[in-house]
Short mmCIF file of C-alpha atoms and ligand atoms in Angstrom, two decimals:
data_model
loop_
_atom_site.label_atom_id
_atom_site.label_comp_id
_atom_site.label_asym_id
_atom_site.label_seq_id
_atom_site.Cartn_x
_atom_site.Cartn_y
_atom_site.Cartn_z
CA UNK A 1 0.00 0.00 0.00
CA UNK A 2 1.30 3.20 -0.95
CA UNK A 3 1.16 5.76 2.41
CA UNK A 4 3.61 8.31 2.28
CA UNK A 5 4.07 9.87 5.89
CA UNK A 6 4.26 13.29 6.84
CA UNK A 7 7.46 14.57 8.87
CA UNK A 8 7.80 17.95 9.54
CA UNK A 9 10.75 19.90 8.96
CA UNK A 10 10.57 21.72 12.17
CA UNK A 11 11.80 24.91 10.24
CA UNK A 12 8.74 27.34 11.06
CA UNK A 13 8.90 30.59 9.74
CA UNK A 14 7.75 33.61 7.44
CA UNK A 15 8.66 31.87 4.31
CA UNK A 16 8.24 28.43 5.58
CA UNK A 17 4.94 28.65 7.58
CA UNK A 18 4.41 25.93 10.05
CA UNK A 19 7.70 23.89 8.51
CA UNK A 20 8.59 22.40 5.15
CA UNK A 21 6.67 19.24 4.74
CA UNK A 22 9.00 16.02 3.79
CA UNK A 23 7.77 12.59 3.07
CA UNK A 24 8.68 9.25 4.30
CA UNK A 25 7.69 6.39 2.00
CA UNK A 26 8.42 2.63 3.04
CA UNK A 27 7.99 -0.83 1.38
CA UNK A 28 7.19 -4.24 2.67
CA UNK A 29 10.74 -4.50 1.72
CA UNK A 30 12.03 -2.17 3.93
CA UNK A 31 13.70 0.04 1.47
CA UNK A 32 12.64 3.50 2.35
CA UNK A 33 12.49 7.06 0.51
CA UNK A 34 12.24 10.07 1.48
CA UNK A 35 10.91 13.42 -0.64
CA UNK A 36 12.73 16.28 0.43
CA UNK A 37 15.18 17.17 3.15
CA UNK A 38 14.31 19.91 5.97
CA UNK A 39 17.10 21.72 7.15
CA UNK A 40 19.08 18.72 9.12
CA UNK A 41 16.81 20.05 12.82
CA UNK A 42 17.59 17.48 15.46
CA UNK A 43 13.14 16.75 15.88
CA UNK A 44 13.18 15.96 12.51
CA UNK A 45 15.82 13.76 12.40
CA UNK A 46 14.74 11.72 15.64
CA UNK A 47 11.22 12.09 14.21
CA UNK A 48 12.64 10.18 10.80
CA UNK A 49 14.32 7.58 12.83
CA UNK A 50 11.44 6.47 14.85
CA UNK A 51 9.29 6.40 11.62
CA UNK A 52 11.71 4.16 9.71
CA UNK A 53 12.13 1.89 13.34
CA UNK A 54 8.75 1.24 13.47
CA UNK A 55 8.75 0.56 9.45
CA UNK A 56 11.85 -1.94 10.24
CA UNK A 57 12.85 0.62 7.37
CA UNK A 58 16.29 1.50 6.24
CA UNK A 59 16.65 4.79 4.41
CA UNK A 60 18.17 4.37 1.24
CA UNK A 61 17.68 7.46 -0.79
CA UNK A 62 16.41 11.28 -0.78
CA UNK A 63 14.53 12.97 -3.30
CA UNK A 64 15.18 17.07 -3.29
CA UNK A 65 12.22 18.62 -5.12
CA UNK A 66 14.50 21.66 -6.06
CA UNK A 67 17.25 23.13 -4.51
CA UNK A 68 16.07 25.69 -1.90
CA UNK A 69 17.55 25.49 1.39
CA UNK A 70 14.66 24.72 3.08
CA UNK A 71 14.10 21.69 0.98
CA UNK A 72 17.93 20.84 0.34
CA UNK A 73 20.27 21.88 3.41
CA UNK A 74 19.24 18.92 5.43
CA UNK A 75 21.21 16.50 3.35
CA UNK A 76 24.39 16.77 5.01
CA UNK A 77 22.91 15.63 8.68
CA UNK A 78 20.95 13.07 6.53
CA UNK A 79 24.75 11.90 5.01
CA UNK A 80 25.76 11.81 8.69
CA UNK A 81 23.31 9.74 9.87
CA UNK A 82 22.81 7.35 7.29
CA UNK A 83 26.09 7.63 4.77
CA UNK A 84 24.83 4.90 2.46
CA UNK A 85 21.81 7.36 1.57
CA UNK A 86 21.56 8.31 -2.38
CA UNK A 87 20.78 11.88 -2.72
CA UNK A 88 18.88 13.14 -5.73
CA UNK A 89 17.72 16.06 -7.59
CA UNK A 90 17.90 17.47 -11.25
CA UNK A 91 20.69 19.17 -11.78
CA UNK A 92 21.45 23.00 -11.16
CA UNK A 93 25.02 24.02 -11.64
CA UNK A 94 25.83 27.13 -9.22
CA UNK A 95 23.44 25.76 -6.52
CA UNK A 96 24.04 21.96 -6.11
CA UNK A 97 27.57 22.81 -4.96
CA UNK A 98 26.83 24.35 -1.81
CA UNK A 99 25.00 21.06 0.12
CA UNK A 100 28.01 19.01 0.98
CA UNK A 101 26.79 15.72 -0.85
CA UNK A 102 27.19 13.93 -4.24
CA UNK A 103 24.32 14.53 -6.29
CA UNK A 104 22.61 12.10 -8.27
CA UNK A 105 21.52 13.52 -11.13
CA UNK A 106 17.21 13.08 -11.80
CA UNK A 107 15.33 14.74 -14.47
CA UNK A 108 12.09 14.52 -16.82
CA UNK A 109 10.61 10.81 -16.96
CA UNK A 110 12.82 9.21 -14.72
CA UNK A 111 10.83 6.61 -13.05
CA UNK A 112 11.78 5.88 -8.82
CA UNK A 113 10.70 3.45 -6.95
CA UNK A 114 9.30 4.58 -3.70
CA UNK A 115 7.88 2.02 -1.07
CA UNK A 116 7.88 -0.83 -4.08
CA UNK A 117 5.83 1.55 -6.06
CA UNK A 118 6.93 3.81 -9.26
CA UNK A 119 7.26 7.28 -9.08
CA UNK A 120 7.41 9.49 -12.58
CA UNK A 121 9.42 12.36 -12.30
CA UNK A 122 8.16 15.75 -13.54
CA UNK A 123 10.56 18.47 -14.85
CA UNK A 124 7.94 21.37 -13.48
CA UNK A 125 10.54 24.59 -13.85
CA UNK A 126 9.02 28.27 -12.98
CA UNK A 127 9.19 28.57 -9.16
CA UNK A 128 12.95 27.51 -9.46
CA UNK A 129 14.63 26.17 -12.91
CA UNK A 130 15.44 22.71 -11.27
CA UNK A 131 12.05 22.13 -9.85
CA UNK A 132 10.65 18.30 -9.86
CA UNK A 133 7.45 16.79 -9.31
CA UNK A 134 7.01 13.54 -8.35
CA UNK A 135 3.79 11.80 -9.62
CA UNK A 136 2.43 8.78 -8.15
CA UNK A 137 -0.37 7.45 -11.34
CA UNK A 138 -2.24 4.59 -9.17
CA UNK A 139 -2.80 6.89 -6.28
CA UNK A 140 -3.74 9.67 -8.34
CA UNK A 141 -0.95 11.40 -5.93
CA UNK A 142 1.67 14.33 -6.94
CA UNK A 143 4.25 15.40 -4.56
CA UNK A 144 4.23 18.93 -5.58
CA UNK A 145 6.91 20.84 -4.17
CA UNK A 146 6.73 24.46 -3.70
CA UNK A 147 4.26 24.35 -6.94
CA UNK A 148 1.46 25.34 -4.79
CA UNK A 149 0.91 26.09 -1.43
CA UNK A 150 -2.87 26.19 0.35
CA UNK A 151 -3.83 29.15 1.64
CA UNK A 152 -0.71 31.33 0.36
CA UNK A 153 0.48 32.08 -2.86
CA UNK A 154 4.33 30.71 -4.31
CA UNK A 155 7.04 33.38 -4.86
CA UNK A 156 8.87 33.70 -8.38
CA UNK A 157 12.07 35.20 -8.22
CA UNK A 158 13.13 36.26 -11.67
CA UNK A 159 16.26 37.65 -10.22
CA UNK A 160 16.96 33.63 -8.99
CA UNK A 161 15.67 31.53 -10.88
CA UNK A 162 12.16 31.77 -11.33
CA UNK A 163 9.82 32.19 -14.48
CA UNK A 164 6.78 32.72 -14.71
CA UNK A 165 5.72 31.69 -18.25
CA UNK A 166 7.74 28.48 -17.37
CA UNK A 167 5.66 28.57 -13.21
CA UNK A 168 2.19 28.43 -15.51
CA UNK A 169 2.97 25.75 -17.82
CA UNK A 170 4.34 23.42 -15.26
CA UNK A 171 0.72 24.47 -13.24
CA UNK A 172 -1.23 23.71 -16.42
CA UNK A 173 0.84 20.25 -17.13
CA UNK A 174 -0.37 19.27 -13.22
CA UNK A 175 -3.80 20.25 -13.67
CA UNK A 176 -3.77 18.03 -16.74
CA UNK A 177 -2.58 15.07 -14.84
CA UNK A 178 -6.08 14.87 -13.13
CA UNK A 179 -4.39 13.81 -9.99
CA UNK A 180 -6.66 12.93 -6.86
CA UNK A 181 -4.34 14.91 -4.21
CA UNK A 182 -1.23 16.85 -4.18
CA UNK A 183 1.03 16.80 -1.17
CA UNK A 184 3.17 20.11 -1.12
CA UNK A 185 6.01 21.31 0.62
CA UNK A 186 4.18 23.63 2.41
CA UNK A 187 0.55 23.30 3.88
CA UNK A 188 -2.13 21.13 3.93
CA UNK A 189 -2.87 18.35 1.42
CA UNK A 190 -4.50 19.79 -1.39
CA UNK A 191 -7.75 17.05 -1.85
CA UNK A 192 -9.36 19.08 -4.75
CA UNK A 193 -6.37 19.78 -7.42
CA UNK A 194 -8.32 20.79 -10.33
CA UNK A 195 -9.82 23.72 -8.60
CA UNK A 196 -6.59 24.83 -6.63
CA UNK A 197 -5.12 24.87 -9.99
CA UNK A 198 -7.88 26.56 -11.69
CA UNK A 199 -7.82 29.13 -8.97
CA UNK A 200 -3.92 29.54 -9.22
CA UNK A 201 -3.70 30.11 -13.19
CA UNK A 202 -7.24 32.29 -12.78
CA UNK A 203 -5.27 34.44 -10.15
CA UNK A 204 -2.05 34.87 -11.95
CA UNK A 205 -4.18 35.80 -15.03
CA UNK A 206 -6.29 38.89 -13.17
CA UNK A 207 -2.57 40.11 -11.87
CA UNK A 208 -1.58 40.25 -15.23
CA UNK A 209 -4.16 42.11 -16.51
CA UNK A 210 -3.48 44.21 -13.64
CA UNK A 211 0.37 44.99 -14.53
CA UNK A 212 -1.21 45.51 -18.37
CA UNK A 213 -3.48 48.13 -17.23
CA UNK A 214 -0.64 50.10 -14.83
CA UNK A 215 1.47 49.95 -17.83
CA UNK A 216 -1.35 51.67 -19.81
CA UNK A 217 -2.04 54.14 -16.78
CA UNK A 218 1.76 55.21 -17.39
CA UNK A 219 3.18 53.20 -14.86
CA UNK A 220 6.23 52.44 -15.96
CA UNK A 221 8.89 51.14 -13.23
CA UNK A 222 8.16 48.23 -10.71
CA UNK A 223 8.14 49.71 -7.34
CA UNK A 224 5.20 52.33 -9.17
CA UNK A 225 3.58 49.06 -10.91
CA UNK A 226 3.42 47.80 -7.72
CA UNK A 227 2.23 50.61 -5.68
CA UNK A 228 -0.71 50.96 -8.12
CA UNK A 229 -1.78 47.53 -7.89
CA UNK A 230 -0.86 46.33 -3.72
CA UNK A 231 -1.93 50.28 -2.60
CA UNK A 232 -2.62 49.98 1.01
CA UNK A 233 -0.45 46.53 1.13
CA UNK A 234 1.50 45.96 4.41
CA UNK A 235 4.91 47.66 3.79
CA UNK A 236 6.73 44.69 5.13
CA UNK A 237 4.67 42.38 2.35
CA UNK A 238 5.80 45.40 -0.60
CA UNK A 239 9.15 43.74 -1.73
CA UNK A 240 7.18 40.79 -2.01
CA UNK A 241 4.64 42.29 -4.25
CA UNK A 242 7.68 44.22 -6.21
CA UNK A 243 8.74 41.11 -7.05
CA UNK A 244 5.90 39.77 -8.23
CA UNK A 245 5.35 42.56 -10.46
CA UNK A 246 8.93 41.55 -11.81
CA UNK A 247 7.96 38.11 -12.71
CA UNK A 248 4.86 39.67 -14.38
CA UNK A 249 7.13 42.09 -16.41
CA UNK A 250 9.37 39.43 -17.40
CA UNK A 251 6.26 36.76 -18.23
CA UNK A 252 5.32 39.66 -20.42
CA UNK A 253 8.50 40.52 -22.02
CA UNK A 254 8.73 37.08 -23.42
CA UNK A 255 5.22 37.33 -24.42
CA UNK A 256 6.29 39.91 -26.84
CA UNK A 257 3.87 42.18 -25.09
CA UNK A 258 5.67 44.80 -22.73
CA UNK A 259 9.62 45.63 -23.26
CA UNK A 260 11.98 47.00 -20.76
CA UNK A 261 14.06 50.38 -22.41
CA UNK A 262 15.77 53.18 -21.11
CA UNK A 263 14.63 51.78 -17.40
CA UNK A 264 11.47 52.16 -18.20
CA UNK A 265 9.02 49.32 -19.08
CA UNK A 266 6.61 49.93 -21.91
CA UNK A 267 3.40 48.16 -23.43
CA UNK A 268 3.93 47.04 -26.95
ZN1 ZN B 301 11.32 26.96 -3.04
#
């Protein structure tokens, strides 16, 4: 029976919310997997011990849904702990190198077994350029990452990493997947995909109309972009918003819509 278990990362914060979410997943075999890393706290790591005792598991390799320290730093305590551990992510050169481990490189239809069971691998770029899903087919189940997160909404940094155009399409290839649940990295269990997803490509859509109609106002640098669309926003939350107005700009730019000249962005 496939029944991933929940450990928390015990890594609370303002980007993390109540902790990253990692998975443990063990077979009748004992071989065990785990999605995601946590920073290397010392609850977690007890916590992932007494799971795989009571599993008479043996942990024998980590899946890192991109490389984000609060999803990858926890390798090198895992290493420690259990040094025969395979470590795995797709590749991103500039990043990789700073998590003490040897990477084993994953990417785009890989297939993993997991608890005797296959996992597909899903190259779902946009949030960061080395993003992976995981997709479980007979469960209906899709480990999703920092894809989506309930209640919240998922940062794009353009200036590391993120796109946008790239985000949406890797949203749109989940939705079309039809899964039954998605287990993210942060949050709840998502039990009703097709309308999370609906609601996340509907929302990014208004925004963009949004930044289309600032630009049109006159508007033509982020921080005024952003000030016309978040006014009243929470000045701590304005960088945020800044940025997302970035991601917009650059969706937009590749769109052949909007062009950046003269440091001033422009509607084409
Ligand atoms: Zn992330």
């Amino acid at each position: 029976m496939f029944d991933p278990l929940l450990l928390n990362a015990h890594n609370p914060g303002p980007m993390t919310g109540a902790g990253n979410n990692t998975y443990l997943i063990a077979g009748a075999r004992g071989s065990a997997l785990m999605i995601d890393a946590g920073v290397g706290d010392a609850q977690h790591l007890a916590d992932i011990e007494s799971a795989l005792n009571a599993r008479r598991a043996r942990l024998d390799r980590v899946l890192v849904t991109h490389g984000h320290r609060d999803h990858a730093q926890g390798v090198s305590a895992l290493a420690a702990a259990y040094p025969d551990v395979t470590f795995s992510k797709q590749p991103w050169p500039g990043q990789d190198e700073q998590y003490a481990v040897s990477w084993s490189p994953l990417g785009e239809g890989d297939v993993v077994t997991a608890g005797g069971e296959p996992l597909t691998v899903l190259h779902t770029p946009g949030h960061s350029p080395d993003h992976l899903a995981f997709w479980h087919e007979t469960s209906g189940t899709i480990f999703t990452g920092d894809l989506v997160a309930l209640g919240s909404s998922v940062m794009i940094h353009s200036s590391g990493g993120g796109n946008l155009a790239q985000y949406l399409a890797s949203l749109e290839r989940l939705r079309a997947l039809d899964a039954r649940q998605l287990l993210p990295a942060h949050g709840p269990t998502v039990d009703d995909p097709r309308a999370l997803l609906t609601a996340y490509l509907e929302h990014r859509r208004v925004r963009e109309r949004q930044v289309i109609a600032a630009l049109r106002a006159g508007h033509s640098d982020v921080p005024a972009i952003a000030e016309s669309i978040y006014d009243g926003l929470d000045p701590a939350l304005m960088p945020a918003a800044r940025e997302n107005v970035r991601a917009h700009l650059g969706k937009l730019e590749s769109d052949g819509a909007a062009k950046h000249e003269k440091g001033r962005w422009i509607l084409l």
